[in-house]
Amino acid sequence: SRDGEKSLEEKEGLIADDLENVKKLREYYATDDMHGKVLHEAEILEGSVRNTGIHAAGIIIAPKDLTELLPVSIAKDSDLWVTQIEGSVIEEAGVIKMDFLGLKTLSILKTALQLIKQNHGVEIDLDSIPLDDEKTYQLYQRGDTNGTFQFESPGMQKYLRELKPDKFDDLIAMNALYRPGPLSYIPNFINRKQGREPITYDLPEMEEILSDTYGITVYQEQVMLLSQRVAGFSKGDADVLRKAMGKKQKAVLDKMKAQFISGAIEKGHKKDILEKIWSDWEAFAQYAFNKSHSTCYAFVAYQTAYLKAHFPSEFMAGVLNHAGAIEKITFFMEECKRMGLNVLGPDINESEKGFAVNKKGEIRFGLGGLKGVGEAAIEGIIKERKKGGPYLSIFDLVKRVNQRVVNKKSLECLAYSGAFDCFTDIHRAQYFFIPQGDTTTGLEKIIKFGNIYQSRSENTTNTLFGDLQMPDIIPPRIPDCPPWTLTEWLEHEKDITGIFISGHPLDHFRFEMSHYGITPIASFIEFKDTQLNAGNANRPIRLAGLVSDARHRTTKTGKQFGIFYIEDYSGKTEIAIFGEDYVRFKDHFEIGNVLFVTGQFKSRWNSTTEFEFKLTRVMLLETVKALLTQQVEVELHPRDLTEEIVHFIEQNIHLFPGKATIRFILSEPQSGWKISMYTLEKGFEMNDEMAAFLDAHPDFTVKVKVLENNR
């Protein structure tokens, strides 16, 4: 080695490891040329702090003034002090680091409690709610956890339906188990709770500590208690073991293994059983989770589930108020519909600034969510409504509000959004209609009336005889016109609110969405982001949605391609099309079209990790029933088969002849027998009337077989 330098055996770090393992690198390191100089400079830099950052939630707590213990500096773009010691070693300086998370869930709970008090006059102390509430556990057992804290992913909902939790301990355990490492233990946990798998303990002493988790080690605290009971560890040693597991300190764990084995043998336990217990703990160390953390999370989650179970409207209004992204608002509005809660558009007489609940328990869209309506305008409208009562008409509104604040732009946006629909004498299109030979819209006539009224009112008040009654001003007649089509109605509504409220272009296709194997876009995105791999890439996927944006582009080499966005009730995704596929499918991707899309993920550039979604079929969703239905299978109980049903089927097949078959299965579950009936002679074409008929009979079990090779 060079003078004053450590030998290779004494060096530490990544470069030292590489020098030890790579012969060529050792040769470079020993030279004085450029290769050697680069390696020596890199060795000096290794381990240096490259840049500074501020922890999102880390707070340092010290027993005295921080400046007496730590070097500190002022943070960039903030008035906060930050330490100049790395977070991983900060506690060695005599302070502690705590993470204080700003949970959005706490804001949801606060809003929900305010709405409950406002609507029901009930004040709920969430810290005192019963932890054995049957209605709350029924919600968990159904997996009805969308909008609740920690338990709302589809995978968690599936496991909840299988587990059927009936005590708080089950929720704590599921919160700790549902993460990448221990996920594989969940089926055992469920089977043990349901009695399908025996609950076993390696040692009798373990039963008391592991009984709550059905014999499965789930928490760090269980390891601490077991090490004390089985091997005689002190509380300090048990805590060292916990830290070593939490921080994956293999050297410390290896040292403590000998202490554990020897201490447990002294207590009369067999070495082979102890080796098994320790090997289980080593696997556990990969995902060690502390019960105190999981309990706090589970408790907050339980509070959200309790409110959702007992005050669903107020809770979901709270969720919607803090949802953030438009996609999330759309998702939670669909959840409200699934729960049987009406989510209504904005209303000038009922809406508050945010989502709120009316006297009927319906959720109202907030005025604060409308584009183009300023905060001052919203505050002015609500303040005047509370002072003078509900607005009786659009003319009453413009007489009462301050039009310098609630200006023409604000009123137009309110009209587009449907906030004036409560004034039933005027429909939305009339506000924007200009009759032949006229130059002003209906809304401009209304605004002019308001200005004249307020001007005369002000002049009358300021006269010597200000208490005289102002002469009536007759409101103008608003010309009639045809109402907007549903498409126009929804497009204007979405422009202002960001979402479809009154309806959705897919509302006409609920039968297809339910019975044609269509994957919700939210599930498609989750699959693409978290589950897609080389083994499942080629399976066909069907999507359906509204084309919300279409961008036609040209590459630097002159080749055309397109980037299109389709959305359904659950979310929005991007589809990129290149080459021949672009030429073949581009005309379908027009904004406003509702499409049925089939495709599959293909490897990009022969990579095992890079994939692209390749389209195999694109067609208008409205044509799917007629073109792709191969067979409709309807299963029902014999008692539900009536003469009216037989008559409708007979007539429908006669009116819509085609190549699809219809098959009826009469099944009697108690006896277990089934009779299958279908026609061999006459086929039919699936149609809207048949779809509406099947949807109107919820007791029917309907399955549709789709033609796969139709392009």
XYZ file of C-alpha atoms in Angstrom:
711
model
C 0.000 0.000 0.000
C 1.011 3.619 -0.367
C 2.545 5.466 2.587
C -0.046 6.556 5.137
C -2.868 4.676 3.404
C -4.851 1.766 4.771
C -4.442 -1.652 3.198
C -7.307 -3.032 1.119
C -8.193 -5.339 4.002
C -8.673 -2.295 6.261
C -10.766 -0.244 3.834
C -14.562 -0.033 4.075
C -17.243 1.002 1.595
C -18.553 0.123 -1.848
C -15.289 0.867 -3.638
C -13.389 -1.366 -1.210
C -15.889 -4.162 -1.867
C -15.458 -3.789 -5.622
C -11.667 -3.760 -5.320
C -11.860 -6.965 -3.334
C -14.082 -8.685 -5.887
C -12.990 -7.296 -9.287
C -9.424 -8.106 -10.352
C -9.365 -5.566 -13.216
C -10.383 -2.784 -10.836
C -7.499 -3.657 -8.486
C -5.106 -3.285 -11.400
C -6.508 0.158 -12.293
C -6.388 1.208 -8.619
C -2.659 0.447 -8.423
C -1.750 2.658 -11.409
C -1.015 6.397 -11.521
C -2.819 7.005 -14.814
C -6.303 8.490 -15.281
C -8.072 5.255 -14.251
C -6.277 5.148 -10.928
C -6.773 8.878 -10.253
C -10.540 8.602 -10.856
C -10.818 5.690 -8.420
C -8.776 7.483 -5.728
C -10.858 10.676 -6.081
C -14.059 8.617 -5.920
C -12.753 6.970 -2.768
C -12.296 10.371 -1.128
C -15.829 11.457 -2.108
C -17.505 8.208 -1.061
C -19.776 8.673 1.948
C -19.915 12.466 1.622
C -23.236 14.258 1.890
C -24.320 14.984 -1.682
C -27.273 17.250 -0.918
C -29.519 18.266 1.948
C -33.226 17.669 2.330
C -36.017 18.301 4.800
C -37.945 15.339 6.210
C -41.662 15.648 5.426
C -42.751 15.062 9.026
C -39.619 14.690 11.187
C -39.465 16.839 14.323
C -36.425 16.876 16.642
C -37.169 17.015 20.373
C -34.330 17.955 22.757
C -33.999 18.309 26.549
C -32.545 21.824 26.166
C -31.915 24.524 23.579
C -31.132 22.816 20.252
C -28.166 25.091 19.554
C -26.407 23.735 22.655
C -26.558 20.194 21.266
C -26.605 20.353 17.475
C -25.332 22.443 14.573
C -28.417 23.928 12.874
C -29.177 25.955 9.757
C -32.134 27.734 8.227
C -34.096 25.627 5.749
C -34.527 26.713 2.146
C -37.944 28.252 1.398
C -38.942 27.929 5.047
C -38.457 29.578 8.440
C -37.740 26.198 10.039
C -34.441 25.260 11.606
C -32.972 22.016 10.338
C -30.198 19.943 11.849
C -26.947 19.440 10.008
C -26.664 15.853 11.189
C -28.200 13.012 9.181
C -31.496 11.593 10.411
C -30.115 8.058 10.637
C -27.625 9.048 13.385
C -29.331 12.067 14.933
C -30.415 10.221 18.090
C -26.752 9.564 18.972
C -26.475 13.324 19.590
C -28.827 13.060 22.585
C -32.144 14.027 20.963
C -35.116 12.065 19.648
C -36.731 12.238 16.215
C -40.519 11.956 15.967
C -42.579 11.800 12.777
C -45.810 13.811 13.022
C -47.907 12.895 10.003
C -50.491 15.365 8.756
C -53.291 12.906 8.041
C -56.010 14.057 5.668
C -58.261 11.554 7.447
C -58.333 13.779 10.539
C -59.719 16.611 8.395
C -62.371 14.249 6.985
C -63.411 13.260 10.516
C -63.555 16.901 11.634
C -65.756 17.904 8.685
C -68.047 14.891 9.154
C -68.501 15.669 12.864
C -69.384 19.298 12.048
C -72.010 18.164 9.518
C -73.453 15.619 11.979
C -73.796 18.298 14.646
C -75.317 20.720 12.124
C -77.859 18.221 10.745
C -78.669 16.047 13.763
C -77.695 18.176 16.763
C -75.468 15.327 17.964
C -71.940 15.786 19.278
C -69.847 12.627 18.938
C -66.689 12.030 20.958
C -64.721 9.734 18.657
C -62.360 8.745 21.467
C -65.301 7.250 23.375
C -67.149 5.303 20.678
C -67.704 1.588 21.489
C -65.131 -0.749 19.962
C -67.677 -3.581 19.692
C -70.210 -1.789 17.478
C -72.023 -4.430 15.431
C -72.972 -2.114 12.563
C -69.329 -1.098 12.092
C -68.095 -4.703 11.967
C -70.842 -5.566 9.469
C -69.419 -2.820 7.251
C -65.957 -4.412 7.508
C -67.355 -7.898 6.878
C -68.961 -6.670 3.637
C -65.664 -5.041 2.614
C -67.633 -1.801 2.329
C -64.570 0.287 3.216
C -64.155 2.766 0.340
C -63.376 6.152 1.877
C -62.273 4.727 5.234
C -58.692 4.940 6.450
C -56.130 2.182 5.660
C -58.662 -0.513 4.677
C -59.944 0.682 1.297
C -57.766 -1.108 -1.287
C -59.501 -3.849 -3.352
C -57.101 -6.476 -1.985
C -57.830 -5.526 1.610
C -61.585 -5.541 0.931
C -61.317 -9.083 -0.453
C -59.494 -10.290 2.655
C -61.971 -8.522 4.970
C -64.870 -10.370 3.324
C -63.028 -13.646 3.897
C -61.876 -12.829 7.441
C -65.212 -11.394 8.660
C -63.611 -9.426 11.530
C -65.720 -9.186 14.672
C -63.276 -7.652 17.145
C -60.835 -4.776 17.213
C -57.816 -7.102 17.491
C -58.614 -8.434 14.003
C -58.377 -4.918 12.553
C -55.040 -4.250 14.277
C -53.623 -7.499 12.893
C -54.899 -6.912 9.339
C -53.390 -3.425 9.352
C -50.006 -4.918 10.273
C -50.235 -7.906 7.904
C -51.393 -6.093 4.752
C -47.973 -5.006 3.521
C -45.475 -6.626 1.133
C -43.640 -8.942 3.568
C -46.352 -10.475 5.761
C -49.046 -10.506 3.052
C -48.443 -14.248 2.579
C -49.499 -14.901 6.198
C -53.008 -13.479 5.695
C -54.581 -16.709 4.276
C -53.268 -18.641 7.322
C -54.568 -15.918 9.631
C -58.021 -16.102 7.993
C -58.159 -19.908 7.997
C -57.191 -20.053 11.670
C -59.843 -17.527 12.642
C -62.495 -19.404 10.648
C -61.481 -22.777 12.134
C -60.276 -24.239 8.846
C -56.691 -24.562 10.105
C -55.556 -25.642 13.584
C -54.008 -22.991 15.833
C -50.648 -24.346 16.979
C -47.905 -23.024 19.249
C -44.262 -24.153 19.229
C -44.177 -23.870 23.035
C -47.082 -23.790 25.540
C -45.694 -20.488 26.920
C -46.396 -18.817 23.569
C -50.181 -19.267 23.679
C -50.968 -16.365 26.008
C -48.951 -13.924 23.876
C -49.984 -15.194 20.413
C -53.627 -16.146 21.047
C -54.962 -12.775 19.796
C -53.277 -13.391 16.430
C -54.210 -17.105 16.237
C -50.673 -18.375 16.837
C -49.006 -16.174 14.163
C -46.291 -13.705 15.196
C -47.403 -10.342 13.845
C -45.887 -7.632 16.071
C -42.477 -6.631 17.432
C -44.002 -6.477 20.913
C -44.848 -10.192 20.713
C -41.184 -10.985 19.978
C -40.113 -8.825 22.930
C -42.483 -10.572 25.354
C -41.646 -14.044 24.056
C -37.890 -13.442 24.328
C -38.387 -12.469 27.972
C -40.645 -15.408 28.782
C -38.869 -18.142 26.770
C -35.209 -17.095 27.081
C -35.136 -14.868 30.162
C -34.203 -11.680 28.275
C -34.271 -8.488 30.292
C -36.563 -5.711 29.080
C -33.487 -3.879 27.810
C -32.278 -6.889 25.841
C -35.773 -7.375 24.407
C -35.771 -3.763 23.223
C -32.339 -4.201 21.613
C -33.777 -7.247 19.793
C -36.764 -5.161 18.630
C -34.506 -2.418 17.270
C -32.263 -4.940 15.532
C -35.297 -6.475 13.844
C -36.780 -3.134 12.891
C -33.505 -1.892 11.380
C -32.486 -5.277 9.881
C -29.193 -5.324 11.869
C -27.990 -8.812 10.989
C -24.791 -8.639 13.056
C -26.737 -7.783 16.224
C -29.335 -10.489 15.506
C -26.628 -13.132 15.068
C -25.120 -12.155 18.426
C -28.503 -12.250 20.180
C -29.356 -15.659 18.741
C -26.701 -17.313 20.908
C -28.070 -15.472 23.955
C -31.619 -16.572 23.096
C -30.726 -20.249 22.532
C -28.602 -20.555 25.685
C -31.123 -18.709 27.849
C -34.037 -20.826 26.600
C -32.116 -24.119 27.048
C -31.504 -23.143 30.670
C -35.291 -22.871 31.030
C -35.646 -26.458 29.800
C -36.624 -25.929 26.136
C -35.330 -28.125 23.298
C -32.741 -26.702 20.926
C -34.421 -27.874 17.695
C -37.682 -26.077 18.613
C -35.711 -22.954 19.572
C -33.901 -23.002 16.217
C -37.289 -23.130 14.446
C -38.634 -20.229 16.529
C -35.536 -18.137 15.780
C -35.664 -18.884 12.046
C -39.327 -17.786 12.057
C -38.292 -14.578 13.788
C -35.527 -13.946 11.239
C -38.132 -14.136 8.477
C -40.347 -11.886 10.610
C -37.486 -9.368 10.904
C -37.906 -8.556 7.218
C -41.240 -6.869 7.918
C -41.274 -6.302 11.702
C -44.153 -4.017 12.648
C -44.968 -2.611 16.059
C -48.424 -3.138 17.511
C -48.676 0.346 18.997
C -48.345 1.879 15.529
C -50.858 -0.544 14.012
C -53.306 -0.012 16.896
C -53.341 3.758 16.410
C -53.903 3.390 12.687
C -56.607 0.776 13.227
C -58.345 3.052 15.737
C -58.456 5.984 13.306
C -59.672 3.542 10.633
C -62.386 2.265 12.995
C -63.530 5.834 13.656
C -63.998 6.425 9.924
C -65.862 3.114 9.524
C -68.084 3.930 12.532
C -69.143 7.248 11.002
C -69.667 5.667 7.585
C -71.874 2.974 9.151
C -73.984 5.333 11.317
C -73.897 8.683 9.443
C -73.161 7.728 5.824
C -74.259 11.022 4.207
C -72.243 13.253 6.510
C -69.184 10.994 6.369
C -69.177 10.754 2.571
C -69.668 14.536 2.334
C -66.539 14.860 4.478
C -64.662 12.451 2.196
C -65.759 14.378 -0.911
C -64.709 17.701 0.619
C -61.156 16.432 1.090
C -60.881 14.132 -1.944
C -58.662 16.548 -3.866
C -58.284 15.245 -7.431
C -61.306 15.206 -9.748
C -60.811 11.467 -10.342
C -61.135 10.864 -6.600
C -64.303 12.972 -6.383
C -65.808 10.995 -9.267
C -64.849 7.709 -7.586
C -66.414 8.675 -4.259
C -69.563 10.011 -5.943
C -69.967 6.565 -7.520
C -69.440 5.048 -4.064
C -72.273 7.261 -2.768
C -74.568 5.984 -5.539
C -73.612 2.403 -4.704
C -74.548 3.102 -1.075
C -77.925 4.478 -2.173
C -77.017 8.094 -1.369
C -78.086 10.789 -3.807
C -75.311 13.178 -4.813
C -77.007 16.219 -6.309
C -75.554 19.038 -8.356
C -75.094 22.566 -7.005
C -78.198 24.425 -5.883
C -78.296 28.144 -5.187
C -80.626 27.594 -2.210
C -79.060 24.460 -0.667
C -75.362 24.379 -1.517
C -72.766 25.527 0.985
C -69.191 26.318 0.025
C -68.200 22.631 0.165
C -70.112 19.357 -0.092
C -72.933 19.379 2.463
C -75.980 17.311 3.410
C -79.535 18.642 3.023
C -82.560 17.869 5.213
C -83.396 14.763 3.156
C -79.953 13.273 3.743
C -78.838 13.976 0.165
C -75.338 15.272 -0.558
C -75.136 18.610 -2.355
C -72.222 19.685 -4.538
C -70.539 22.772 -3.053
C -70.402 26.167 -4.757
C -66.659 26.253 -4.012
C -66.142 23.498 -6.572
C -67.423 25.600 -9.490
C -64.885 27.061 -11.921
C -65.365 30.760 -12.614
C -67.300 31.537 -9.421
C -64.998 33.490 -7.139
C -64.733 33.037 -3.394
C -66.145 36.507 -2.737
C -69.167 35.707 -4.932
C -69.827 32.455 -3.044
C -69.557 34.146 0.337
C -71.892 36.950 -0.824
C -74.531 34.488 -2.122
C -74.515 32.369 1.047
C -74.458 35.388 3.396
C -77.460 37.010 1.678
C -79.356 33.680 1.635
C -78.865 33.231 5.384
C -79.925 36.821 6.046
C -82.928 37.111 3.709
C -84.017 33.495 3.241
C -84.046 31.328 0.105
C -83.986 32.972 -3.300
C -87.516 32.774 -4.753
C -86.509 33.179 -8.406
C -83.591 34.162 -10.581
C -84.988 37.720 -10.524
C -85.107 37.688 -6.720
C -81.458 36.605 -6.762
C -80.216 39.435 -9.006
C -82.219 41.959 -6.961
C -80.530 40.864 -3.715
C -76.887 40.007 -4.476
C -74.085 42.505 -4.993
C -73.525 42.337 -8.755
C -70.073 43.903 -8.460
C -69.077 40.655 -6.698
C -71.541 38.205 -8.244
C -70.788 39.306 -11.785
C -71.889 38.084 -15.211
C -69.145 35.418 -15.362
C -70.179 34.012 -11.983
C -73.859 33.898 -12.953
C -73.060 32.178 -16.268
C -71.057 29.475 -14.485
C -73.836 28.991 -11.928
C -76.358 28.567 -14.748
C -74.161 26.110 -16.685
C -73.639 24.040 -13.525
C -77.370 23.723 -12.819
C -77.350 25.838 -9.649
C -80.490 27.651 -10.930
C -82.448 24.454 -11.731
C -84.530 25.029 -8.590
C -86.148 27.915 -10.500
C -88.264 25.577 -12.621
C -89.830 28.270 -14.834
C -86.551 28.675 -16.751
C -84.388 25.815 -18.052
C -80.617 26.006 -18.594
C -80.647 26.652 -22.341
C -82.864 29.750 -21.941
C -80.162 31.601 -20.012
C -77.911 31.493 -23.108
C -80.471 31.638 -25.943
C -80.484 34.674 -28.276
C -83.762 34.867 -30.260
C -83.723 35.881 -33.907
C -83.620 39.648 -34.235
C -82.276 40.110 -30.690
C -78.718 40.719 -29.469
C -78.858 39.712 -25.794
C -79.081 36.362 -24.023
C -81.687 35.553 -21.430
C -79.096 35.926 -18.671
C -78.034 39.361 -19.924
C -81.685 40.474 -19.742
C -81.854 39.166 -16.145
C -78.627 40.986 -15.183
C -79.889 44.243 -16.721
C -83.101 43.911 -14.714
C -81.072 43.462 -11.518
C -78.931 46.507 -12.249
C -81.986 48.724 -12.892
C -83.688 47.463 -9.729
C -80.653 48.058 -7.502
C -79.961 51.469 -9.049
C -83.541 52.679 -8.473
C -83.577 51.176 -5.000
C -80.413 53.047 -4.113
C -81.769 56.317 -5.558
C -85.037 55.950 -3.643
C -83.195 55.300 -0.388
C -81.004 58.370 -0.851
C -83.880 60.832 -1.457
C -85.403 63.184 1.105
C -88.429 60.843 1.148
C -86.344 57.663 1.340
C -89.037 55.765 3.178
C -91.375 55.976 0.169
C -92.169 52.676 -1.560
C -90.226 52.078 -4.790
C -92.445 51.479 -7.848
C -92.503 47.900 -9.110
C -90.168 46.997 -11.931
C -91.580 44.243 -14.110
C -89.101 41.393 -14.797
C -88.431 40.813 -18.498
C -89.871 37.831 -20.339
C -87.196 35.229 -21.021
C -87.701 33.776 -24.549
C -88.387 30.062 -24.761
C -86.152 27.664 -26.712
C -85.538 23.913 -27.012
C -83.750 22.379 -23.987
C -80.170 21.209 -24.423
C -79.557 17.625 -25.469
C -78.158 15.333 -22.753
C -74.691 15.581 -24.322
C -74.753 19.408 -24.314
C -76.162 19.431 -20.793
C -73.415 17.151 -19.455
C -70.581 18.843 -21.362
C -71.443 22.283 -19.937
C -71.862 20.771 -16.484
C -68.466 19.087 -16.648
C -66.778 22.259 -17.926
C -67.806 24.060 -14.721
C -67.712 21.283 -12.100
C -64.985 19.124 -13.606
C -67.192 16.018 -13.432
C -70.489 14.610 -14.660
C -73.075 15.126 -11.911
C -76.564 14.872 -13.423
C -75.597 11.757 -15.310
C -72.807 10.180 -17.307
C -72.537 9.223 -20.981
C -72.016 5.660 -19.756
C -75.359 5.648 -17.926
C -76.975 4.319 -21.110
C -74.571 1.376 -21.129
C -74.818 -0.015 -17.614
C -75.837 -3.427 -18.984
C -72.696 -3.617 -21.110
C -70.506 -2.375 -18.249
C -71.875 -5.139 -16.011
C -72.085 -8.147 -18.334
C -69.450 -7.883 -21.084
C -66.293 -8.520 -19.065
C -65.278 -4.859 -19.030
C -62.457 -3.940 -16.654
C -63.008 -0.682 -14.709
C -60.328 1.825 -15.640
C -59.263 2.168 -11.973
C -58.543 -1.595 -11.903
C -56.752 -1.321 -15.261
C -54.491 1.418 -13.855
C -53.790 -0.598 -10.689
C -52.928 -3.666 -12.786
C -50.629 -1.623 -15.033
C -48.865 0.104 -12.129
C -48.539 -2.676 -9.553
C -49.324 -6.133 -10.942
C -48.168 -6.183 -14.551
C -45.336 -8.623 -15.273
C -44.102 -10.814 -18.107
C -46.234 -13.725 -16.903
C -49.615 -11.974 -17.168
C -48.918 -9.383 -19.883
C -50.662 -11.077 -22.791
C -54.117 -11.610 -21.356
C -56.851 -9.682 -23.222
C -58.375 -6.700 -21.429
C -61.663 -4.984 -22.308
C -62.199 -1.323 -21.489
C -65.120 1.011 -22.092
C -65.278 4.744 -21.670
C -65.819 8.241 -22.971
C -63.086 9.808 -25.116
C -62.326 12.936 -23.079
C -59.253 14.145 -24.980
C -57.602 13.329 -28.323
C -54.162 14.545 -29.372
C -52.865 13.775 -32.848
C -49.092 14.156 -33.141
C -46.232 13.694 -35.613
C -42.793 12.363 -34.685
C -39.526 14.021 -35.734
C -39.307 11.475 -38.537
C -42.752 12.412 -39.861
C -44.694 9.417 -38.523
C -48.157 10.062 -37.108
C -49.346 8.839 -33.722
C -52.086 9.651 -31.256
C -52.460 10.032 -27.495
C -56.042 9.548 -26.350
C -57.751 9.642 -22.968
C -60.796 7.567 -22.082
C -62.650 7.708 -18.785
C -65.366 5.725 -17.048
C -67.002 6.038 -13.633
C -63.840 4.948 -11.815
C -61.074 6.952 -13.496
C -59.220 8.086 -16.607
C -56.339 6.514 -18.530
C -54.118 7.344 -21.483
C -53.892 5.164 -24.595
C -51.113 5.810 -27.121
C -51.474 4.459 -30.676
C -48.711 4.258 -33.280
C -48.142 3.057 -36.847
C -50.811 0.951 -38.541
C -52.900 0.861 -35.369
C -53.128 4.662 -35.494
C -54.348 4.625 -39.110
C -56.811 1.846 -38.311
C -58.345 3.187 -35.097
C -57.781 6.985 -35.030
C -61.236 7.900 -36.399
C -62.937 6.220 -33.449
C -61.065 8.389 -30.950
C -63.093 11.571 -31.331
C -63.893 13.587 -28.214
C -67.364 12.630 -27.011
C -67.377 9.102 -28.477
C -68.131 6.249 -26.079
C -65.924 3.318 -27.037
C -65.454 -0.384 -26.355
C -61.734 -1.209 -26.513
C -59.991 -4.578 -26.423
C -56.228 -4.920 -26.119
C -53.355 -6.526 -24.289
C -50.009 -5.512 -22.877
C -47.060 -6.435 -25.088
C -43.380 -6.369 -24.235
C -41.643 -3.241 -25.502
C -38.193 -3.744 -27.089
C -38.155 -7.386 -25.838
C -37.922 -6.075 -22.279
C -39.266 -8.067 -19.312
C -40.218 -4.882 -17.454
C -41.327 -2.434 -20.197
C -44.809 -2.931 -21.705
C -47.214 -1.073 -23.997
C -50.962 -1.538 -24.367
C -51.663 -2.748 -27.927
C -55.217 -2.401 -29.274
C -56.832 -5.344 -31.058
C -60.370 -3.965 -31.427
C -62.104 -0.588 -31.114
C -65.818 -0.013 -31.677
C -68.615 2.242 -30.487
C -70.016 0.891 -27.243
C -73.560 1.287 -28.567
C -72.872 -1.410 -31.196
C -71.487 -4.021 -28.802
C -74.795 -5.662 -27.861
C -75.768 -6.278 -31.473
C -72.362 -7.237 -32.879
C -70.593 -9.125 -30.085
C -73.272 -11.020 -28.160
C -72.913 -14.754 -28.783
C -75.145 -16.085 -26.014
C -77.242 -14.673 -23.178
C -77.716 -17.015 -20.232
C -80.472 -16.245 -17.719
C -80.741 -18.252 -14.494
C -83.826 -17.891 -12.294
C -85.950 -19.724 -9.750
C -89.034 -21.481 -11.203
C -91.304 -19.421 -8.969
C -90.071 -16.233 -10.707
C -91.049 -17.470 -14.170
C -94.316 -15.788 -15.142
C -96.518 -15.648 -18.217
C -95.474 -12.021 -18.754
C -91.786 -13.041 -18.897
C -92.485 -15.782 -21.438
C -94.558 -13.381 -23.543
C -91.864 -10.662 -23.504
C -89.080 -13.099 -24.508
C -91.201 -14.524 -27.317
C -92.056 -11.083 -28.688
C -88.498 -9.749 -28.377
C -86.945 -12.670 -30.246
C -89.550 -12.216 -32.976
C -88.833 -8.468 -33.277
C -85.018 -8.766 -33.201
C -83.921 -11.834 -35.175
C -80.202 -12.564 -35.231
C -77.391 -15.051 -34.605
C -77.134 -14.886 -30.798
C -78.762 -17.574 -28.652
C -80.667 -17.180 -25.414
C -80.532 -19.863 -22.756
C -82.726 -20.166 -19.681
C -81.706 -22.146 -16.607
C -84.399 -22.890 -14.042
C -82.648 -23.698 -10.773
C -83.973 -24.687 -7.360
C -81.094 -24.201 -4.865
C -82.645 -26.192 -1.991
C -83.006 -29.425 -3.959
C -80.022 -28.645 -6.196
C -81.691 -29.443 -9.521
C -81.439 -27.365 -12.682
C -83.217 -27.437 -16.045
C -81.487 -25.815 -19.026
C -83.573 -24.617 -21.981
C -82.458 -22.892 -25.174
C -83.596 -22.619 -28.772
C -81.759 -24.361 -31.581
C -83.825 -22.907 -34.425
C -84.261 -19.188 -33.841
C -81.585 -16.775 -32.747
C -81.973 -13.132 -31.813
C -80.001 -9.908 -31.785
C -79.295 -8.517 -28.336
C -81.073 -5.166 -27.986
C -81.815 -2.304 -25.585
C -85.308 -3.594 -24.742
C -83.928 -6.988 -23.677
C -81.160 -5.321 -21.642
C -83.701 -3.090 -19.841
C -85.936 -6.100 -19.203
C -83.095 -8.146 -17.665
C -81.910 -5.191 -15.571
C -85.459 -4.741 -14.242
C -85.377 -8.273 -12.769
C -82.681 -8.313 -10.061
C -83.539 -11.940 -9.181
C -82.198 -13.046 -12.570
C -78.555 -14.131 -12.802
C -77.389 -12.961 -16.233
C -74.222 -14.041 -18.059
C -73.237 -12.895 -21.539
C -70.804 -14.785 -23.754
C -68.949 -12.448 -26.122
C -67.612 -13.193 -29.614
C -63.835 -12.867 -29.362
C -62.851 -13.032 -33.032
C -65.104 -10.253 -34.315
C -62.886 -7.361 -35.447
